[in-house]
PDB file of C-alpha atoms in Angstrom:
ATOM      1  CA  UNK A   8     -24.330 154.930-128.200  1.00 95.00           C
ATOM      2  CA  UNK A   9     -22.530 153.180-131.049  1.00 95.00           C
ATOM      3  CA  UNK A  10     -20.007 151.638-128.643  1.00 96.00           C
ATOM      4  CA  UNK A  11     -22.723 150.347-126.307  1.00 96.00           C
ATOM      5  CA  UNK A  12     -24.702 149.042-129.282  1.00 97.00           C
ATOM      6  CA  UNK A  13     -21.524 147.255-130.375  1.00 96.00           C
ATOM      7  CA  UNK A  14     -21.471 145.423-127.040  1.00 96.00           C
ATOM      8  CA  UNK A  15     -25.090 144.387-127.517  1.00 96.00           C
ATOM      9  CA  UNK A  16     -24.322 143.152-131.031  1.00 97.00           C
ATOM     10  CA  UNK A  17     -21.248 141.246-129.818  1.00 97.00           C
ATOM     11  CA  UNK A  18     -23.470 139.420-127.328  1.00 96.00           C
ATOM     12  CA  UNK A  19     -26.013 138.469-130.000  1.00 96.00           C
ATOM     13  CA  UNK A  20     -28.754 140.828-128.823  1.00 96.00           C
ATOM     14  CA  UNK A  21     -29.150 142.645-132.171  1.00 96.00           C
ATOM     15  CA  UNK A  22     -30.031 141.525-135.684  1.00 94.00           C
ATOM     16  CA  UNK A  23     -28.625 144.735-137.193  1.00 96.00           C
ATOM     17  CA  UNK A  24     -26.214 147.043-135.333  1.00 96.00           C
ATOM     18  CA  UNK A  25     -26.504 149.939-137.800  1.00 96.00           C
ATOM     19  CA  UNK A  26     -30.317 149.877-137.878  1.00 96.00           C
ATOM     20  CA  UNK A  27     -30.420 149.826-134.082  1.00 96.00           C
ATOM     21  CA  UNK A  28     -28.012 152.767-133.733  1.00 97.00           C
ATOM     22  CA  UNK A  29     -30.069 154.701-136.301  1.00 96.00           C
ATOM     23  CA  UNK A  30     -33.260 153.983-134.306  1.00 95.00           C
ATOM     24  CA  UNK A  31     -31.653 155.166-131.060  1.00 94.00           C
ATOM     25  CA  UNK A  32     -30.371 158.344-132.725  1.00 95.00           C
ATOM     26  CA  UNK A  33     -33.831 159.053-134.155  1.00 93.00           C
ATOM     27  CA  UNK A  34     -35.269 158.618-130.659  1.00 89.00           C
ATOM     28  CA  UNK A  35     -32.621 160.972-129.252  1.00 89.00           C
ATOM     29  CA  UNK A  36     -33.728 163.604-131.781  1.00 88.00           C
ATOM     30  CA  UNK A  37     -37.311 163.425-130.431  1.00 85.00           C
ATOM     31  CA  UNK A  38     -36.458 164.421-126.886  1.00 81.00           C
ATOM     32  CA  UNK A  39     -33.870 164.219-124.155  1.00 81.00           C
ATOM     33  CA  UNK A  40     -32.930 160.975-122.461  1.00 85.00           C
ATOM     34  CA  UNK A  41     -30.728 162.500-119.758  1.00 85.00           C
ATOM     35  CA  UNK A  42     -32.789 162.138-116.606  1.00 81.00           C
ATOM     36  CA  UNK A  43     -30.806 164.278-114.195  1.00 81.00           C
ATOM     37  CA  UNK A  44     -28.484 163.137-111.419  1.00 85.00           C
ATOM     38  CA  UNK A  45     -25.809 162.135-113.971  1.00 89.00           C
ATOM     39  CA  UNK A  46     -27.992 159.467-115.614  1.00 89.00           C
ATOM     40  CA  UNK A  47     -28.973 158.982-119.262  1.00 90.00           C
ATOM     41  CA  UNK A  48     -31.158 156.196-120.634  1.00 89.00           C
ATOM     42  CA  UNK A  49     -31.132 156.222-124.438  1.00 92.00           C
ATOM     43  CA  UNK A  50     -33.202 153.470-125.978  1.00 90.00           C
ATOM     44  CA  UNK A  51     -34.290 151.866-129.191  1.00 90.00           C
ATOM     45  CA  UNK A  52     -37.405 149.806-129.817  1.00 88.00           C
ATOM     46  CA  UNK A  53     -37.235 148.174-133.222  1.00 91.00           C
ATOM     47  CA  UNK A  54     -37.009 145.018-135.320  1.00 93.00           C
ATOM     48  CA  UNK A  55     -33.198 145.261-135.260  1.00 95.00           C
ATOM     49  CA  UNK A  56     -33.310 143.950-131.669  1.00 95.00           C
ATOM     50  CA  UNK A  57     -33.232 140.176-131.276  1.00 95.00           C
ATOM     51  CA  UNK A  58     -33.769 140.079-127.500  1.00 92.00           C
ATOM     52  CA  UNK A  59     -34.442 142.709-124.820  1.00 90.00           C
ATOM     53  CA  UNK A  60     -31.161 143.765-123.226  1.00 92.00           C
ATOM     54  CA  UNK A  61     -29.172 146.706-121.965  1.00 91.00           C
ATOM     55  CA  UNK A  62     -25.565 147.839-122.028  1.00 95.00           C
ATOM     56  CA  UNK A  63     -24.056 150.181-119.449  1.00 94.00           C
ATOM     57  CA  UNK A  64     -21.268 152.734-119.520  1.00 95.00           C
ATOM     58  CA  UNK A  65     -19.831 154.288-116.383  1.00 93.00           C
ATOM     59  CA  UNK A  66     -17.659 157.303-117.071  1.00 93.00           C
ATOM     60  CA  UNK A  67     -14.811 158.761-115.021  1.00 91.00           C
ATOM     61  CA  UNK A  68     -15.405 162.156-116.594  1.00 94.00           C
ATOM     62  CA  UNK A  69     -18.954 163.293-117.360  1.00 95.00           C
ATOM     63  CA  UNK A  70     -20.129 163.930-120.909  1.00 96.00           C
ATOM     64  CA  UNK A  71     -22.665 166.584-121.896  1.00 95.00           C
ATOM     65  CA  UNK A  72     -25.994 164.932-122.731  1.00 94.00           C
ATOM     66  CA  UNK A  73     -29.190 166.633-123.808  1.00 88.00           C
ATOM     67  CA  UNK A  74     -31.596 166.964-120.884  1.00 84.00           C
ATOM     68  CA  UNK A  75     -34.924 168.707-120.383  1.00 78.00           C
ATOM     69  CA  UNK A  76     -33.248 172.043-119.612  1.00 81.00           C
ATOM     70  CA  UNK A  77     -30.218 171.747-121.907  1.00 86.00           C
ATOM     71  CA  UNK A  78     -27.029 169.758-121.609  1.00 91.00           C
ATOM     72  CA  UNK A  79     -26.452 167.842-118.391  1.00 92.00           C
ATOM     73  CA  UNK A  80     -23.286 166.151-117.140  1.00 95.00           C
ATOM     74  CA  UNK A  81     -23.779 162.378-117.417  1.00 95.00           C
ATOM     75  CA  UNK A  82     -21.582 159.658-115.886  1.00 95.00           C
ATOM     76  CA  UNK A  83     -23.925 156.656-116.093  1.00 92.00           C
ATOM     77  CA  UNK A  84     -25.503 155.550-119.384  1.00 94.00           C
ATOM     78  CA  UNK A  85     -27.917 152.653-119.795  1.00 91.00           C
ATOM     79  CA  UNK A  86     -28.664 151.840-123.443  1.00 94.00           C
ATOM     80  CA  UNK A  87     -31.884 149.828-123.651  1.00 91.00           C
ATOM     81  CA  UNK A  88     -32.556 147.568-126.634  1.00 92.00           C
ATOM     82  CA  UNK A  89     -36.150 146.396-126.939  1.00 90.00           C
ATOM     83  CA  UNK A  90     -37.755 144.296-129.703  1.00 91.00           C
ATOM     84  CA  UNK A  91     -40.544 146.197-131.460  1.00 88.00           C
ATOM     85  CA  UNK A  92     -43.169 143.721-130.213  1.00 85.00           C
ATOM     86  CA  UNK A  93     -42.233 144.533-126.592  1.00 82.00           C
ATOM     87  CA  UNK A  94     -42.236 148.326-126.957  1.00 72.00           C
ATOM     88  CA  UNK A  95     -45.264 148.818-124.715  1.00 67.00           C
ATOM     89  CA  UNK A  96     -44.466 146.170-122.117  1.00 68.00           C
ATOM     90  CA  UNK A  97     -40.852 145.196-121.523  1.00 67.00           C
ATOM     91  CA  UNK A  98     -39.625 148.694-122.378  1.00 65.00           C
ATOM     92  CA  UNK A  99     -41.870 150.426-119.859  1.00 71.00           C
ATOM     93  CA  UNK A 100     -41.267 147.823-117.158  1.00 74.00           C
ATOM     94  CA  UNK A 101     -37.471 147.911-117.543  1.00 76.00           C
ATOM     95  CA  UNK A 102     -37.293 151.694-117.721  1.00 75.00           C
ATOM     96  CA  UNK A 103     -39.575 152.116-114.711  1.00 75.00           C
ATOM     97  CA  UNK A 104     -37.651 149.624-112.563  1.00 80.00           C
ATOM     98  CA  UNK A 105     -34.290 151.016-113.608  1.00 81.00           C
ATOM     99  CA  UNK A 106     -35.090 154.677-112.998  1.00 77.00           C
ATOM    100  CA  UNK A 107     -36.881 153.955-109.714  1.00 77.00           C
ATOM    101  CA  UNK A 108     -33.827 152.050-108.494  1.00 82.00           C
ATOM    102  CA  UNK A 109     -31.317 154.651-109.703  1.00 83.00           C
ATOM    103  CA  UNK A 110     -33.144 157.602-108.132  1.00 79.00           C
ATOM    104  CA  UNK A 111     -31.536 156.456-104.865  1.00 81.00           C
ATOM    105  CA  UNK A 112     -28.317 158.470-104.509  1.00 84.00           C
ATOM    106  CA  UNK A 113     -26.376 155.631-102.864  1.00 87.00           C
ATOM    107  CA  UNK A 114     -27.418 153.052-105.471  1.00 88.00           C
ATOM    108  CA  UNK A 115     -26.618 155.404-108.359  1.00 88.00           C
ATOM    109  CA  UNK A 116     -23.220 156.332-106.915  1.00 91.00           C
ATOM    110  CA  UNK A 117     -22.394 152.671-106.264  1.00 92.00           C
ATOM    111  CA  UNK A 118     -23.347 151.852-109.873  1.00 91.00           C
ATOM    112  CA  UNK A 119     -21.140 154.640-111.238  1.00 91.00           C
ATOM    113  CA  UNK A 120     -18.203 153.426-109.133  1.00 92.00           C
ATOM    114  CA  UNK A 121     -18.711 149.678-109.624  1.00 92.00           C
ATOM    115  CA  UNK A 122     -15.314 148.099-110.314  1.00 93.00           C
ATOM    116  CA  UNK A 123     -16.684 145.456-112.697  1.00 92.00           C
ATOM    117  CA  UNK A 124     -19.716 144.415-114.706  1.00 90.00           C
ATOM    118  CA  UNK A 125     -20.427 141.711-112.119  1.00 93.00           C
ATOM    119  CA  UNK A 126     -20.359 144.267-109.300  1.00 93.00           C
ATOM    120  CA  UNK A 127     -22.715 146.556-111.225  1.00 91.00           C
ATOM    121  CA  UNK A 128     -25.176 143.712-111.808  1.00 90.00           C
ATOM    122  CA  UNK A 129     -25.016 142.800-108.114  1.00 92.00           C
ATOM    123  CA  UNK A 130     -25.906 146.411-107.231  1.00 90.00           C
ATOM    124  CA  UNK A 131     -28.858 146.372-109.629  1.00 87.00           C
ATOM    125  CA  UNK A 132     -30.078 143.008-108.344  1.00 86.00           C
ATOM    126  CA  UNK A 133     -29.782 143.960-104.653  1.00 83.00           C
ATOM    127  CA  UNK A 134     -33.114 145.827-104.677  1.00 65.00           C
ATOM    128  CA  UNK A 135     -33.107 148.050-101.597  1.00 59.00           C
ATOM    129  CA  UNK A 136     -35.981 147.654 -99.178  1.00 52.00           C
ATOM    130  CA  UNK A 137     -38.959 149.865 -99.998  1.00 56.00           C
ATOM    131  CA  UNK A 138     -39.371 152.888 -97.735  1.00 55.00           C
ATOM    132  CA  UNK A 139     -41.804 152.493 -94.874  1.00 53.00           C
ATOM    133  CA  UNK A 140     -45.393 153.470 -95.607  1.00 55.00           C
ATOM    134  CA  UNK A 141     -46.224 157.000 -94.505  1.00 55.00           C
ATOM    135  CA  UNK A 142     -47.700 157.204 -91.030  1.00 58.00           C
ATOM    136  CA  UNK A 143     -50.229 159.960 -90.736  1.00 60.00           C
ATOM    137  CA  UNK A 144     -50.053 162.148 -87.682  1.00 65.00           C
ATOM    138  CA  UNK A 145     -52.719 164.782 -87.102  1.00 68.00           C
ATOM    139  CA  UNK A 146     -49.949 167.388 -86.742  1.00 76.00           C
ATOM    140  CA  UNK A 147     -47.970 166.201 -89.785  1.00 79.00           C
ATOM    141  CA  UNK A 148     -48.642 167.945 -93.088  1.00 85.00           C
ATOM    142  CA  UNK A 149     -49.933 165.810 -95.958  1.00 86.00           C
ATOM    143  CA  UNK A 150     -49.252 166.548 -99.611  1.00 88.00           C
ATOM    144  CA  UNK A 151     -51.098 164.866-102.459  1.00 89.00           C
ATOM    145  CA  UNK A 152     -49.591 165.264-105.911  1.00 88.00           C
ATOM    146  CA  UNK A 153     -49.700 163.924-109.451  1.00 87.00           C
ATOM    147  CA  UNK A 154     -46.608 163.205-111.525  1.00 83.00           C
ATOM    148  CA  UNK A 155     -46.661 162.828-115.287  1.00 82.00           C
ATOM    149  CA  UNK A 156     -44.476 163.545-118.292  1.00 72.00           C
ATOM    150  CA  UNK A 157     -45.187 163.590-122.038  1.00 65.00           C
ATOM    151  CA  UNK A 158     -43.855 160.060-122.511  1.00 59.00           C
ATOM    152  CA  UNK A 159     -45.210 158.935-119.144  1.00 55.00           C
ATOM    153  CA  UNK A 160     -42.271 156.764-118.280  1.00 60.00           C
ATOM    154  CA  UNK A 161     -39.030 157.624-116.523  1.00 65.00           C
ATOM    155  CA  UNK A 162     -39.653 161.180-115.391  1.00 71.00           C
ATOM    156  CA  UNK A 163     -43.084 160.266-114.005  1.00 74.00           C
ATOM    157  CA  UNK A 164     -41.675 157.648-111.646  1.00 74.00           C
ATOM    158  CA  UNK A 165     -38.475 159.501-110.797  1.00 73.00           C
ATOM    159  CA  UNK A 166     -40.417 162.628-109.847  1.00 77.00           C
ATOM    160  CA  UNK A 167     -42.735 160.603-107.609  1.00 79.00           C
ATOM    161  CA  UNK A 168     -39.788 158.955-105.867  1.00 76.00           C
ATOM    162  CA  UNK A 169     -38.019 162.292-105.318  1.00 78.00           C
ATOM    163  CA  UNK A 170     -41.169 163.903-103.888  1.00 83.00           C
ATOM    164  CA  UNK A 171     -41.877 161.001-101.543  1.00 81.00           C
ATOM    165  CA  UNK A 172     -38.261 160.855-100.368  1.00 79.00           C
ATOM    166  CA  UNK A 173     -38.139 164.616 -99.781  1.00 81.00           C
ATOM    167  CA  UNK A 174     -41.361 164.354 -97.789  1.00 84.00           C
ATOM    168  CA  UNK A 175     -39.882 161.674 -95.546  1.00 80.00           C
ATOM    169  CA  UNK A 176     -36.831 163.861 -94.887  1.00 80.00           C
ATOM    170  CA  UNK A 177     -39.042 166.835 -94.013  1.00 85.00           C
ATOM    171  CA  UNK A 178     -41.580 164.925 -91.933  1.00 84.00           C
ATOM    172  CA  UNK A 179     -44.341 165.386 -94.517  1.00 85.00           C
ATOM    173  CA  UNK A 180     -46.583 162.550 -95.686  1.00 84.00           C
ATOM    174  CA  UNK A 181     -46.584 162.539 -99.501  1.00 86.00           C
ATOM    175  CA  UNK A 182     -49.050 160.561-101.596  1.00 85.00           C
ATOM    176  CA  UNK A 183     -48.273 160.494-105.304  1.00 85.00           C
ATOM    177  CA  UNK A 184     -50.533 159.490-108.166  1.00 84.00           C
ATOM    178  CA  UNK A 185     -48.413 158.487-111.148  1.00 81.00           C
ATOM    179  CA  UNK A 186     -49.986 159.125-114.543  1.00 80.00           C
ATOM    180  CA  UNK A 187     -47.750 157.287-116.943  1.00 70.00           C
ATOM    181  CA  UNK A 188     -47.665 154.965-119.869  1.00 64.00           C
ATOM    182  CA  UNK A 189     -48.903 152.162-117.578  1.00 65.00           C
ATOM    183  CA  UNK A 190     -52.041 154.157-116.793  1.00 72.00           C
ATOM    184  CA  UNK A 191     -52.889 155.782-113.479  1.00 77.00           C
ATOM    185  CA  UNK A 192     -51.215 154.285-110.426  1.00 74.00           C
TER     186      UNK A 192
END
């Protein structure tokens, strides 16, 4: 976290490196930011941030990171830096877009193995095509579900994406209501 925050500071994204690192560590103490699948998204929302930004680390060897069910092996870390005034907008939008994109196994693996920062940004900007809308068939099962998490951000959207993708693989139409920080979708 300190190393990634150092990159943000070196690029002029922070007013105060130490205050930002302290904010991120306080957030880490509140609950896990490992999201499964080798991904962690620590974040800080505070006045120490000059401009919304993120720094990324891809690791050859995984590190243990606190997840919902204990330590998880993590190879891809996105540190988000958000100005305090954008805590309810930019933070949620960036986290939602990022986790929805990285739930795709191929995208996540390509990001982990990107040979350069430019290649990683190209992967993130590529935006895969959305999956086709479910086509109901009278013989095809339909599942309706609700996803939510205490913070209502990353896990809410990742769970919905996993359920919908699993349904497509199994020939089941899945409709998901997301109850998150953005409200009910």
